[in-house]
mmCIF file of C-alpha atoms in Angstrom:
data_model
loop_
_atom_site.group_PDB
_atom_site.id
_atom_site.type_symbol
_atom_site.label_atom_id
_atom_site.label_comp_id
_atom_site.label_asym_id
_atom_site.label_seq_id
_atom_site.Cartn_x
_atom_site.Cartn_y
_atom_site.Cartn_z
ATOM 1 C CA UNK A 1454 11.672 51.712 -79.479
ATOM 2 C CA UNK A 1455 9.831 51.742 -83.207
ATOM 3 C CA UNK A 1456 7.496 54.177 -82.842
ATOM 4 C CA UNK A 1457 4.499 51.540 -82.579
ATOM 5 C CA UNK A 1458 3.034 50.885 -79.954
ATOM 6 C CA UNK A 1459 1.106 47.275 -80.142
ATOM 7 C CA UNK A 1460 -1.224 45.527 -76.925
ATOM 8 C CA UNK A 1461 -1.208 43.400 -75.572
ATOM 9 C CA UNK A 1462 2.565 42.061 -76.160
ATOM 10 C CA UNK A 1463 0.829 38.298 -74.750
ATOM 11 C CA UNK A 1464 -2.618 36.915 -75.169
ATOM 12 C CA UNK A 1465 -3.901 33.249 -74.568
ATOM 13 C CA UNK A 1466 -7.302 32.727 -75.255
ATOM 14 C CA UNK A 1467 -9.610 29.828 -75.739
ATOM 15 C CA UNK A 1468 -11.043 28.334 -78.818
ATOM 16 C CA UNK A 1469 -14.252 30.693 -80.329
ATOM 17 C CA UNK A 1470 -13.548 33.393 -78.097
ATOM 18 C CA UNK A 1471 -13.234 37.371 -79.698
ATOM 19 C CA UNK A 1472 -10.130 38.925 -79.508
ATOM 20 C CA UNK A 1473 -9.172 42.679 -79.829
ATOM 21 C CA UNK A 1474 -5.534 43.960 -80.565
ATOM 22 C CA UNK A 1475 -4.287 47.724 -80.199
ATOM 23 C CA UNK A 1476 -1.718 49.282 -82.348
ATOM 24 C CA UNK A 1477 -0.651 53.371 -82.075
ATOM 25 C CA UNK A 1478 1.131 54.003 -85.436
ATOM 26 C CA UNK A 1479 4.430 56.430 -85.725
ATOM 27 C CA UNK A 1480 3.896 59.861 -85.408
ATOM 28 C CA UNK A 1481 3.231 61.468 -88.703
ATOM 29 C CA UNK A 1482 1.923 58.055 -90.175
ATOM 30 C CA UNK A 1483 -1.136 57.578 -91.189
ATOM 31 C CA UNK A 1484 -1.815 54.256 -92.947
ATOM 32 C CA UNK A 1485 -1.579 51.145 -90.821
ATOM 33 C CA UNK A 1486 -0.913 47.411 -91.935
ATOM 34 C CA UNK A 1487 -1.498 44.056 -90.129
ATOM 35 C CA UNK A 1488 0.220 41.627 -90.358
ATOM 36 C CA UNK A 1489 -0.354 37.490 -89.428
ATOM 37 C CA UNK A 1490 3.201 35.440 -88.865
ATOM 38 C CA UNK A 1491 3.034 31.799 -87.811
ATOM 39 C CA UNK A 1492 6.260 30.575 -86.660
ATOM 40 C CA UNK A 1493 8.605 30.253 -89.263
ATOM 41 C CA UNK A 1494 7.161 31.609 -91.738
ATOM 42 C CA UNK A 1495 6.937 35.163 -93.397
ATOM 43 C CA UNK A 1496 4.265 37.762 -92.613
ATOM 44 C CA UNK A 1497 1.099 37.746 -93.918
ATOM 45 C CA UNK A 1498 -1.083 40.691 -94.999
ATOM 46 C CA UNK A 1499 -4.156 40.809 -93.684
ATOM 47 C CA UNK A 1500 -5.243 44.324 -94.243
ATOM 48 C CA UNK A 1501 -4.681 48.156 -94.399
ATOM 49 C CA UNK A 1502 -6.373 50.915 -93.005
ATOM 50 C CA UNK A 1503 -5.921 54.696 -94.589
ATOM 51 C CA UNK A 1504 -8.185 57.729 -92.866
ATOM 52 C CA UNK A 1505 -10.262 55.350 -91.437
ATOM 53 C CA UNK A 1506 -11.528 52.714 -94.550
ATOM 54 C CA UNK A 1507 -10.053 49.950 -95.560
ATOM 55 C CA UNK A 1508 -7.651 49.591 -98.082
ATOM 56 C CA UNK A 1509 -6.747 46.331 -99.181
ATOM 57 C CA UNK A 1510 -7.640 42.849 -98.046
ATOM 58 C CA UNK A 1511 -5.155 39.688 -98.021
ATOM 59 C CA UNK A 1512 -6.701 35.917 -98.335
ATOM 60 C CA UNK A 1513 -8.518 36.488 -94.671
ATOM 61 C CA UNK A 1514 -12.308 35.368 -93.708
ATOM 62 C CA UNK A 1515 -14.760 38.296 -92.538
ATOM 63 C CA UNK A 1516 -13.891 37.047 -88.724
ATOM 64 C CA UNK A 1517 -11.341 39.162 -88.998
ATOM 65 C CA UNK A 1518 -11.911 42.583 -88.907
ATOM 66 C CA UNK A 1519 -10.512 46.057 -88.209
ATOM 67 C CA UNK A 1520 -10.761 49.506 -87.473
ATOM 68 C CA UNK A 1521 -8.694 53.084 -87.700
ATOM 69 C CA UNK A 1522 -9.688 55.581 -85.621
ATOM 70 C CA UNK A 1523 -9.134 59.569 -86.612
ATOM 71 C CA UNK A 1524 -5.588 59.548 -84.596
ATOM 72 C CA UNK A 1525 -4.613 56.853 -87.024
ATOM 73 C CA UNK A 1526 -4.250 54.258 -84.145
ATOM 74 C CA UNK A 1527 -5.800 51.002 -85.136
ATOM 75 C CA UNK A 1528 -7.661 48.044 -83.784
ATOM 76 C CA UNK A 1529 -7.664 44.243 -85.271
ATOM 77 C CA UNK A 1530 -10.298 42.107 -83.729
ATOM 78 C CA UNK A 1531 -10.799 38.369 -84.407
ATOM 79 C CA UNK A 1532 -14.124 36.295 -83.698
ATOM 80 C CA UNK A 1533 -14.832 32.869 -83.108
ATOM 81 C CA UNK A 1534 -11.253 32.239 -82.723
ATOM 82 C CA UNK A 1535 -9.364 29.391 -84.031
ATOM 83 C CA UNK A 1536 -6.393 26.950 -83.189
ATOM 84 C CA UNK A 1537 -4.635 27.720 -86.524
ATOM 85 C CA UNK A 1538 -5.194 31.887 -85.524
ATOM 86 C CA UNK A 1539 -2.555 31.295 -83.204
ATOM 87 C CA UNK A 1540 0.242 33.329 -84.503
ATOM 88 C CA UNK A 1541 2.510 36.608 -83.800
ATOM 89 C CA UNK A 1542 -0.002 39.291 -85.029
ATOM 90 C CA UNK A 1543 1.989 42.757 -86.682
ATOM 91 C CA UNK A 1544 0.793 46.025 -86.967
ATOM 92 C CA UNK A 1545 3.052 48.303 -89.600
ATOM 93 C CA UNK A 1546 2.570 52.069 -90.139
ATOM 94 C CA UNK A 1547 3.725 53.834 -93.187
ATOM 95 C CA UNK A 1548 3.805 57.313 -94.655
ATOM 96 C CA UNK A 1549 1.155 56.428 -97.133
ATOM 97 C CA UNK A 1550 -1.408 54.069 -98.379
ATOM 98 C CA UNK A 1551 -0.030 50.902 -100.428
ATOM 99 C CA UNK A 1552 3.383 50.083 -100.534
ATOM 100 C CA UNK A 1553 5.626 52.162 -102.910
ATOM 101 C CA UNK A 1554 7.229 54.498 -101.045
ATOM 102 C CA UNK A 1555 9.570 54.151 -98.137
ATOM 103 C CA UNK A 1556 9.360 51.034 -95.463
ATOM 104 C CA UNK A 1557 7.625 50.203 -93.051
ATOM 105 C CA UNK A 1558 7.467 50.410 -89.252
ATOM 106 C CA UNK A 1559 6.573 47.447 -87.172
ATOM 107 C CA UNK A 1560 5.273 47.262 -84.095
ATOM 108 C CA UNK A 1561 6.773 44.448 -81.638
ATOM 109 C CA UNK A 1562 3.268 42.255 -82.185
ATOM 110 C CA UNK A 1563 1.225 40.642 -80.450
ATOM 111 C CA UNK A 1564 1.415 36.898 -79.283
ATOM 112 C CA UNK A 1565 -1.728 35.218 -79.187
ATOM 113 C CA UNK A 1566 -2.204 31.894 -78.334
ATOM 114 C CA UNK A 1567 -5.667 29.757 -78.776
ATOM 115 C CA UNK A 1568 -5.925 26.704 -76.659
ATOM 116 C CA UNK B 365 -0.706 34.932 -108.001
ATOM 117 C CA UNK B 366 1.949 36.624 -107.289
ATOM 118 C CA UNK B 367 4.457 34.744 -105.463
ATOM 119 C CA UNK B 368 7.664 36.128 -103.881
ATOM 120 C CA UNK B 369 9.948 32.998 -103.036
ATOM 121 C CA UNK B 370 14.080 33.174 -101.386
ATOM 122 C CA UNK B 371 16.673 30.631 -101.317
ATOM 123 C CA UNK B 372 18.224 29.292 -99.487
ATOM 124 C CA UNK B 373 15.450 28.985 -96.684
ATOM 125 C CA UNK B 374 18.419 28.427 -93.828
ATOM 126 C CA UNK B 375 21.819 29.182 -94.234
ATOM 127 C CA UNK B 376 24.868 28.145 -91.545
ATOM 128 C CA UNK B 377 27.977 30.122 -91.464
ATOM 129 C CA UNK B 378 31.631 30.522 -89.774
ATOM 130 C CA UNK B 379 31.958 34.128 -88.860
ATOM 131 C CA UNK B 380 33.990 36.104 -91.261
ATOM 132 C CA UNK B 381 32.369 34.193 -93.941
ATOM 133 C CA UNK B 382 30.280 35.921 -96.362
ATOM 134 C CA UNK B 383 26.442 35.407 -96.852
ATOM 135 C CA UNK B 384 23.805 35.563 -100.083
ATOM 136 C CA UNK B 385 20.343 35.539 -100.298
ATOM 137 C CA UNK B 386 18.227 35.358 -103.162
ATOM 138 C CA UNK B 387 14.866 36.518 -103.347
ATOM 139 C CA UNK B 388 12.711 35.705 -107.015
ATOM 140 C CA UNK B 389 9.268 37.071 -108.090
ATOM 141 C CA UNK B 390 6.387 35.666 -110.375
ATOM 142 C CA UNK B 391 6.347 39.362 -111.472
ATOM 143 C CA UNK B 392 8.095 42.527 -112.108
ATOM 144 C CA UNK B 393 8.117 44.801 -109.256
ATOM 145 C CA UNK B 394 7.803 48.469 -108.624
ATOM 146 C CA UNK B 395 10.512 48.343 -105.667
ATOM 147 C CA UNK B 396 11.760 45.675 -103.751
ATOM 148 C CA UNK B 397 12.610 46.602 -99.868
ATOM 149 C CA UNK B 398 14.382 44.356 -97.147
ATOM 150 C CA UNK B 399 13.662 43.316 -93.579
ATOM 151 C CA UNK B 400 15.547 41.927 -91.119
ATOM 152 C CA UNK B 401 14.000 39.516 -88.147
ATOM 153 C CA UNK B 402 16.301 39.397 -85.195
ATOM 154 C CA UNK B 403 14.929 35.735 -83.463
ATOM 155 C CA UNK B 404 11.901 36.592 -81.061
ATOM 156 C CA UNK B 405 11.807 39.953 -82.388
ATOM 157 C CA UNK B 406 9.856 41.925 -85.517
ATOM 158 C CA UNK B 407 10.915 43.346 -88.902
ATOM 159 C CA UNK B 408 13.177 45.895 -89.304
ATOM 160 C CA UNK B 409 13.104 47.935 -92.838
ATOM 161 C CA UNK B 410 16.658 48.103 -94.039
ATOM 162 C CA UNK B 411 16.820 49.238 -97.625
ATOM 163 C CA UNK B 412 14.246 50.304 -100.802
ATOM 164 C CA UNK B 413 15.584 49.352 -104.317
ATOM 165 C CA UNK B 414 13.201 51.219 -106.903
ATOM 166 C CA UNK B 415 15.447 51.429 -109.871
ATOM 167 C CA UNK B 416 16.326 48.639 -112.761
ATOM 168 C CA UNK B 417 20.073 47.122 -111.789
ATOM 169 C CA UNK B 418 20.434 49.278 -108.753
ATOM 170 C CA UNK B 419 23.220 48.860 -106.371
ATOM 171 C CA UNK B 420 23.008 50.278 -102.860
ATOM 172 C CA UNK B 421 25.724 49.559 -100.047
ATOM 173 C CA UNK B 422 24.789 49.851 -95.801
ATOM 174 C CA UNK B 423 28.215 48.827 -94.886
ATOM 175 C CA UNK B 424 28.753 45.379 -95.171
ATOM 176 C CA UNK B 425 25.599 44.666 -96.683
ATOM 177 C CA UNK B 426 25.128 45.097 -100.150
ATOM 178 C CA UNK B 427 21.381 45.045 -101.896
ATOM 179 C CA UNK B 428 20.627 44.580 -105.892
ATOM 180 C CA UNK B 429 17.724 44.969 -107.722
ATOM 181 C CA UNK B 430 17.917 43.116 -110.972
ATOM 182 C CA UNK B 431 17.536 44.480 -114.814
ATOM 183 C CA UNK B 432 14.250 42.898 -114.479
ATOM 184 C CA UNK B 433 12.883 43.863 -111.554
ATOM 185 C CA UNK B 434 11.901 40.716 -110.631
ATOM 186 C CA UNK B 435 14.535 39.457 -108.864
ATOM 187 C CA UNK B 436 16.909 40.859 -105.617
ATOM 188 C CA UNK B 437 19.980 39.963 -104.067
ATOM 189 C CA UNK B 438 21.034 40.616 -100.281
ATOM 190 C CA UNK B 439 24.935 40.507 -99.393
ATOM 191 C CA UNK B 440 26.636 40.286 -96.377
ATOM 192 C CA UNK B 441 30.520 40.283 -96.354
ATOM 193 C CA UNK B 442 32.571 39.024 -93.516
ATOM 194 C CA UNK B 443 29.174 38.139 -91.097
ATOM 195 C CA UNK B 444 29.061 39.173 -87.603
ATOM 196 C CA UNK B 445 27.344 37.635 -84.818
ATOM 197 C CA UNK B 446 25.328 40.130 -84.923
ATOM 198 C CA UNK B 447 24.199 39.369 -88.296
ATOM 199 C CA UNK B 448 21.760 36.676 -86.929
ATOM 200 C CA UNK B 449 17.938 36.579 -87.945
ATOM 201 C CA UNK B 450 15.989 35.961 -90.825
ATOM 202 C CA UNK B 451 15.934 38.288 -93.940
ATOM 203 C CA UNK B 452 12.853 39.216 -95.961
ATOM 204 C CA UNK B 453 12.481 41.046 -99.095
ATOM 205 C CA UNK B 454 9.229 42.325 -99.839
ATOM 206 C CA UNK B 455 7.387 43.889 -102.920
ATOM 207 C CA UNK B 456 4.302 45.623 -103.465
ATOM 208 C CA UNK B 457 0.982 44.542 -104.599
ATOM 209 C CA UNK B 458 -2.522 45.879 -104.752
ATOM 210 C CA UNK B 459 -1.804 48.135 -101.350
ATOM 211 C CA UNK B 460 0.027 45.675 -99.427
ATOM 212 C CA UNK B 461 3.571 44.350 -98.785
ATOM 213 C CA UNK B 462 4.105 41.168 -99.951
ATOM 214 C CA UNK B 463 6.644 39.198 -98.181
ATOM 215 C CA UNK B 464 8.780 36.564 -99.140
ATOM 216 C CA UNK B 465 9.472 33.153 -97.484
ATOM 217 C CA UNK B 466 13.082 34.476 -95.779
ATOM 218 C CA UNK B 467 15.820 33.442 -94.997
ATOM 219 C CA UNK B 468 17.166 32.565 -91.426
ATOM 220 C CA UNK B 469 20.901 33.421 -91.050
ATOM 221 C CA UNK B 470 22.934 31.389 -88.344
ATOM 222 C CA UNK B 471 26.220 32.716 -87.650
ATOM 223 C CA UNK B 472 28.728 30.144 -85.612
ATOM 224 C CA UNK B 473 30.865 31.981 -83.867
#
């Protein structure tokens, strides 16, 4: 048990469908990461939310997109889905915005596969 | 841009051997922190090195941060089966983690 809470732990969808993903942070955290990780490789940032704005943007196009509601949970949705989006997707909570202090917590993910 | 990058990308060992990975960045880094990836599962945050040349021990792991804070070293002595999974060090940039390309530990038993 982590302390994050992602859903759905399984998702197949179809080529330039939407997708929404649900991640509950750790208690007492209030800054939440995603993460993209295609098989075999490393995680990749996509972005962070902190008291509800983003805060940082990795190499991602506008399709996907995110949210943090005032209980810090957090939401990652992905339009017009492609093949390549098919990846485990990771939300991380930490302590505090940016990366300096402390690690973070990851969730278990999210599988989603585009066919 | 930065670039985090670790060698070697696989590694195969008898258990009871030890185990080294390597983990180089373009630039100097604030901190460096570690993950382990059991297979099918997520990252787990094992360690934070902040300081130049630090040292820090979790049993039979051992974790170094280089003078020049751009480079890390993860240690295992005498692996376990339960040593399998890939390791990732990670540094900061902007306000994100930046992940390396890991290292996936097999360990025959």
């Amino acid at each position: 048990e982590t302390g994050v809470t992602q859903s759905p732990t399984h998702l197949i969808k179809t080529r330039g469908q939407q997708v929404t993903l649900r991640c509950s942070s750790q208690s007492g955290h209030n800054t939440v990461s995603w993460y993209q990780q295609a098989l075999g490789q490393g995680p990749q940032f996509i972005f962070q939310y902190y008291r509800e704005e983003e805060n940082g943007r990795g190499n991602f196009p506008p399709r996907f997109s995110g949210l943090q509601f005032p209980n810090y949970s957090s939401e990652l949705n992905v339009n017009a889905l492609e093949l390549d989006d098919s990846a485990l997707y990771l939300c991380a909570s930490s302590l505090e915005q940016g990366a300096s202090r402390g690690g973070y917590t990851f969730g278990s993910g999210t599988r989603l596969t585009v066919v | 841009g930065q670039q985090v990058m670790q060698i070697p990308q696989y590694q195969h060992v008898q258990e009871g051997e030890d185990f080294t990975t390597y983990c180089n960045s373009s630039t100097t880094l604030s901190n460096i922190q570690w993950y382990k990836q059991r297979p099918g599962g997520h990252p787990v945050f094992l360690i934070q090195l902040v300081k130049s040349g630090e040292v820090k021990k979790q049993k039979r792991l051992t974790f170094q941060f280089g003078e020049a804070k751009k480079n890390s070293s993860l240690h295992i002595t005498a692996t376990q089966t339960t040593d399998v999974g890939t390791y990732f060090c990670a540094g900061p940039r902007a306000n994100n983690l930046f992940f390396g390309t890991g290292t996936r530990l097999t360990v025959i038993p």
